[in-house]
Amino acid sequence: KEVTKIIKMFRAHSRPTFTIDADADGNQSEALYSYPNEFKIEFMHLNEADVFQRNEYLPRLHNCVLTNITTNYAPDGWVAHEKGEPSSVVVQLAFTETKKNTRDEIEEGF
């Protein structure tokens, strides 16, 4: 159930929402898609004091949008539990930064 919730969350946040604006009389004035949600991704590691801190050996990322989610419910052939839940799931996520890096930003750690 938890895996299904996680997959659904990522799928939902990778898509835009649809907004309908109305004027004062309630008439539809325009319909727009909003942008998908952004993700802040940081590469972390556990230091000697058991505290997570940013991994300085990996680049920093600007905010990202989830541009692709692939779910394979049968990576080793179809095998399921008694109620039909797949016994193995592979999820691949592809993110794209919302901003292009400049040379200066790369030198700053992006």
Coordinates of C-alpha atoms in Angstrom, one line a residue, residues 53-100:
Q53 CA 24.6 17.1 5.7
R54 CA 25.0 18.1 2.0
N55 CA 27.5 16.0 0.1
E56 CA 30.1 18.5 -1.1
Y57 CA 31.4 15.9 -3.7
L58 CA 28.2 16.0 -5.7
P59 CA 26.7 19.0 -7.5
R60 CA 24.0 21.2 -6.1
L61 CA 20.8 21.3 -8.1
H62 CA 18.3 24.0 -8.9
N63 CA 14.7 23.2 -8.2
C64 CA 13.5 20.4 -10.6
V65 CA 10.3 19.2 -12.2
L66 CA 9.6 15.5 -12.6
T67 CA 9.5 15.0 -16.3
N68 CA 9.1 11.2 -16.5
I69 CA 8.1 8.4 -14.2
T70 CA 8.3 4.8 -15.3
T71 CA 6.9 2.0 -13.2
N72 CA 7.6 -1.7 -13.9
Y73 CA 5.4 -4.0 -11.9
A74 CA 7.1 -7.1 -13.2
P75 CA 10.8 -6.6 -13.5
D76 CA 11.5 -10.4 -13.0
G77 CA 8.3 -11.6 -14.7
W78 CA 4.9 -11.4 -13.1
V79 CA 4.9 -12.6 -9.5
A80 CA 2.2 -11.4 -7.1
H81 CA 1.0 -11.9 -3.5
E82 CA -2.3 -13.6 -2.7
K83 CA -4.4 -10.4 -3.1
G84 CA -2.7 -9.4 -6.4
E85 CA -0.1 -7.0 -5.2
P86 CA 3.1 -7.3 -7.3
S87 CA 6.0 -8.7 -5.3
S88 CA 8.5 -6.4 -7.0
V89 CA 8.3 -2.9 -8.3
V90 CA 10.9 -0.8 -10.0
V91 CA 10.3 3.0 -10.2
Q92 CA 12.5 5.3 -12.3
L93 CA 12.2 9.0 -12.0
A94 CA 13.7 11.6 -14.4
F95 CA 14.0 15.2 -13.2
T96 CA 14.9 18.3 -15.1
E97 CA 16.2 21.5 -13.5
T98 CA 14.0 24.6 -13.9
K99 CA 17.1 26.7 -14.6
K100 CA 20.1 26.2 -16.9

